[in-house]
Coordinates of C-alpha atoms in Angstrom, one line a residue:
M1456 CA -1.4 26.2 7.8
N1457 CA -0.7 27.6 11.2
T1458 CA -3.0 30.6 11.7
A1459 CA -3.4 30.5 15.5
P1460 CA -1.3 29.5 18.5
A1461 CA -1.8 26.0 19.8
S1462 CA -2.9 27.4 23.1
S1463 CA -6.0 29.0 21.8
A1464 CA -8.2 26.0 22.2
A1465 CA -11.5 27.8 22.7
A1466 CA -14.6 25.8 22.4
G1467 CA -15.1 24.9 18.7
E1468 CA -11.8 26.3 17.5
P1469 CA -9.3 23.8 15.9
R1470 CA -6.2 22.7 17.7
W1471 CA -3.8 24.4 15.2
L1472 CA -0.4 22.7 14.5
T1473 CA 2.5 24.2 16.3
D1474 CA 5.3 25.4 14.0
E1475 CA 7.3 22.2 14.7
E1476 CA 4.3 20.0 14.1
Q1477 CA 3.7 21.8 10.8
R1478 CA 7.3 21.3 9.8
V1479 CA 7.0 17.5 10.7
W1480 CA 3.7 17.2 8.8
L1481 CA 4.9 18.9 5.7
A1482 CA 8.1 16.8 5.7
Y1483 CA 6.0 13.7 6.0
V1484 CA 3.7 14.8 3.1
D1485 CA 6.7 15.6 0.9
A1486 CA 8.5 12.4 1.7
T1487 CA 5.6 10.1 1.2
T1488 CA 4.5 11.7 -2.0
L1489 CA 8.0 11.6 -3.4
L1490 CA 8.6 8.1 -2.3
E1491 CA 5.4 6.8 -3.8
D1492 CA 6.2 8.6 -7.1
H1493 CA 9.8 7.2 -7.1
L1494 CA 8.6 3.6 -6.6
D1495 CA 5.8 3.9 -9.0
R1496 CA 8.2 5.3 -11.7
Q1497 CA 10.7 2.5 -11.1
L1498 CA 8.0 -0.3 -11.4
Q1499 CA 6.4 1.4 -14.4
R1500 CA 9.8 1.6 -16.1
D1501 CA 11.1 -1.9 -15.2
A1502 CA 7.9 -4.0 -14.9
G1503 CA 5.3 -2.0 -16.8
M1504 CA 3.0 -1.8 -13.8
P1505 CA 2.2 0.7 -11.0
H1506 CA 3.3 0.2 -7.5
V1507 CA -0.2 -0.7 -6.3
Y1508 CA -0.3 -3.6 -8.8
Y1509 CA 3.1 -4.9 -7.7
G1510 CA 1.8 -4.8 -4.1
L1511 CA -1.1 -6.9 -5.0
L1512 CA 1.2 -9.5 -6.6
V1513 CA 3.3 -9.6 -3.5
K1514 CA 0.3 -10.0 -1.2
L1515 CA -0.9 -13.0 -3.4
A1516 CA 2.6 -14.5 -3.5
E1517 CA 2.7 -14.4 0.4
A1518 CA -0.7 -15.9 0.7
P1519 CA -1.3 -19.7 1.3
H1520 CA -1.5 -21.3 -2.2
R1521 CA -0.9 -17.9 -3.7
R1522 CA -4.7 -17.1 -3.4
L1523 CA -6.8 -14.7 -1.4
R1524 CA -10.5 -13.8 -1.4
M1525 CA -11.0 -10.5 -3.2
T1526 CA -12.4 -9.0 0.0
E1527 CA -9.3 -10.0 1.9
L1528 CA -7.0 -8.8 -0.8
A1529 CA -8.8 -5.4 -0.8
K1530 CA -8.4 -5.2 3.0
D1531 CA -4.7 -6.3 2.9
A1532 CA -4.0 -3.7 0.1
K1533 CA -6.0 -1.0 1.8
I1534 CA -7.9 -0.1 -1.4
T1535 CA -11.6 0.0 -2.4
R1536 CA -13.2 -3.1 -3.8
S1537 CA -13.8 -1.2 -7.0
R1538 CA -10.2 -0.2 -7.5
L1539 CA -9.2 -3.8 -6.7
S1540 CA -11.6 -5.1 -9.3
H1541 CA -10.1 -2.8 -11.9
A1542 CA -6.5 -3.7 -11.0
V1543 CA -7.2 -7.5 -11.0
A1544 CA -8.8 -7.2 -14.4
R1545 CA -5.7 -5.6 -15.8
L1546 CA -3.5 -8.2 -14.0
E1547 CA -5.7 -10.9 -15.5
R1548 CA -5.2 -9.5 -19.0
N1549 CA -1.5 -9.7 -18.4
G1550 CA -1.9 -13.3 -17.4
W1551 CA -0.4 -12.7 -13.9
V1552 CA -3.5 -13.3 -11.9
R1553 CA -6.7 -15.3 -12.4
R1554 CA -10.1 -15.2 -10.6
E1555 CA -11.7 -18.3 -9.3
D1556 CA -15.2 -18.6 -7.8
C1557 CA -15.5 -19.5 -4.2
P1558 CA -17.2 -22.9 -3.9
S1559 CA -18.7 -22.0 -0.4
D1560 CA -20.0 -18.6 -1.4
K1561 CA -21.6 -18.0 -4.7
R1562 CA -20.9 -14.3 -4.6
G1563 CA -17.3 -14.7 -3.5
Q1564 CA -14.2 -14.9 -5.7
F1565 CA -10.5 -15.6 -5.2
A1566 CA -7.6 -13.9 -6.8
V1567 CA -4.8 -16.3 -7.6
L1568 CA -1.3 -15.5 -8.6
T1569 CA -0.4 -17.5 -11.7
D1570 CA 3.0 -19.0 -12.4
E1571 CA 3.6 -16.2 -14.9
G1572 CA 2.8 -13.6 -12.2
M1573 CA 5.2 -15.3 -9.9
E1574 CA 7.9 -15.1 -12.5
V1575 CA 7.2 -11.4 -12.9
L1576 CA 7.7 -10.9 -9.2
R1577 CA 10.9 -13.0 -9.2
R1578 CA 12.3 -11.0 -12.1
H1579 CA 11.4 -7.5 -10.8
A1580 CA 11.7 -7.9 -7.0
P1581 CA 15.5 -7.2 -6.9
G1582 CA 15.1 -3.8 -8.7
H1583 CA 12.2 -2.9 -6.5
V1584 CA 14.0 -3.8 -3.3
N1585 CA 17.0 -1.8 -4.5
A1586 CA 14.8 1.2 -5.1
V1587 CA 13.3 0.9 -1.6
R1588 CA 16.7 0.4 0.0
Q1589 CA 18.2 3.4 -1.7
A1590 CA 15.2 5.7 -1.0
V1591 CA 14.6 4.7 2.6
F1592 CA 16.9 2.3 4.5
D1593 CA 20.3 3.4 3.2
R1594 CA 19.4 6.9 4.4
L1595 CA 18.6 5.9 7.9
T1596 CA 20.5 4.6 10.9
P1597 CA 19.3 1.3 12.4
E1598 CA 17.8 3.3 15.3
Q1599 CA 15.9 5.6 12.9
Q1600 CA 14.6 2.6 11.0
K1601 CA 13.3 1.1 14.2
S1602 CA 11.7 4.5 15.2
L1603 CA 10.1 4.8 11.8
G1604 CA 8.6 1.4 12.0
E1605 CA 7.2 2.0 15.5
I1606 CA 5.8 5.4 14.5
M1607 CA 4.1 4.1 11.3
G1608 CA 2.7 1.1 13.2
I1609 CA 1.1 3.5 15.8
V1610 CA -0.3 5.7 13.0
A1611 CA -1.6 2.7 11.0
E1612 CA -3.2 1.2 14.1
G1613 CA -5.0 4.4 15.0
L1614 CA -6.4 4.7 11.4
Q1615 CA -7.9 1.1 11.3
P1616 CA -10.9 1.1 13.7
S1617 CA -12.3 -2.3 14.3
E1618 CA -15.9 -1.3 15.1
A1619 CA -18.7 -2.1 12.7
G1620 CA -19.5 0.6 10.2
A1621 CA -16.0 2.0 10.2
D1622 CA -15.2 4.1 7.0
L1623 CA -12.4 1.9 5.5
P1624 CA -11.4 1.7 1.9
W1625 CA -12.0 -2.1 1.5
L1626 CA -15.6 -1.6 2.9
R1627 CA -16.4 0.9 0.1

C-alpha cells in the first residue's frame, strides 16, 4: 500500500513503493499465486500429488543414483526439514520414494526415487511441461523469457545468504 511518496525517506520512515513499483509488485504476487495454483491443480488432477511433491520427485530423478541426503533435498526444494519429512512419508506410502540410512552418519538419511516413482514422473511429465509451457513460455517472447530468467536469478540469489545463521527454510 503506497501511503507516502518515495522521496519522504526521513529517518526511520519506510521507503514506500512508487505507484509503478506497487503495480509491478502486485502483478508479480498475482501471477505467482495463480501460477502455483494452476500447476498444483494440474498435478493433483493428473498425478494425484501437489506441485511440491512433483518437484521433490524431479530433484531425486536428476540426482546421481536418484538419491539425495534429506538435508540436501530440503535445501534444493527450499522447504523446511519438517515439511520435507512429511512429504517423503507420503511419497513412501505411495511407493515412489524410500529412505535409506546414511552409512557414514548415523543421523543422516537419503531419499531415493524408486522405479515406481520414476515411472510416475515419466507418465506425468508431459502434462506438467505442457501446463508450464501454456502458462508461462507460450505467453512470452524469447527476449521476455531471457529477462524473466535473469530477474528471477537475481532475486533468488539475493534471498539466499551464505553466512552462517541465515534464516533459510531448510535450516528450520
